[in-house]
Structures are given as C-alpha cells and as structure tokens.
Phi, psi and omega in degrees: 000147179282158178276143176251094188289328180296318178295319181296319180297311183286336170295320177294323178297312179298318178296321179297320178296312181297316182292326179292320177291317179295318178297321177295319178294317179294320177299323178291327180283323188260000181231172179292351179289140178296149180300318180296325177292319177296317179293323177299315179297319177296324179289329175296318177295318178297323177296319177297318178296317179296320177300314179299319183290324185269324189246326180275329178225070187291156180287348178249157182295136182287349180284346177291127182301325179293322179293318179297318179295318179296321179296320178297314180299315182293336178268326186274317185300312179298325178294318178296319178294319178296320178294322180288333178288334180282339183284000000 
C-alpha cells in the first residue's frame, strides 16, 4: 500500500498538540511548578505547533492568490494590533 503523507503529517500535528498539553499537565503534577502553569506552558507549545501546521505549512497550495492574501493578513494584522497596543 502507498503512503499517505498528508495524513501522517497532520496526525503528527494532532499528536504534538495532545502531547504538549499532556506534558505540561504532568510537569505541573510532578514538579514544584503549579499545574496551571504547566498547562499554560504546554498550551503555548501547542499554539506554536498549530501555527506551523496552519500558516507555515498550510494544507492548501501557497501559490493560490487567495491563500497568499490570507497568509499576509494573518501575519500582518496581529503585528499591527500588537504595535497599537504598545502605543
């Protein structure tokens, strides 16, 4: 049987999200760090994994003009909002 690489990649993404949250919770239980702090750290890692899966390696081809425009908006708007919050 042939390999289905798209499924394998997104299976790894889902596993990475679950493991980062689980690892944060376990770190909170087994170390002096509070459980909520461990889960928060795990959720930051899960957010990074999700960002990579959706925007750095999107499921649709980046050559599509609509996808390119959406990627620009998703990268520029948060930076603009963050800059306006600092002022």
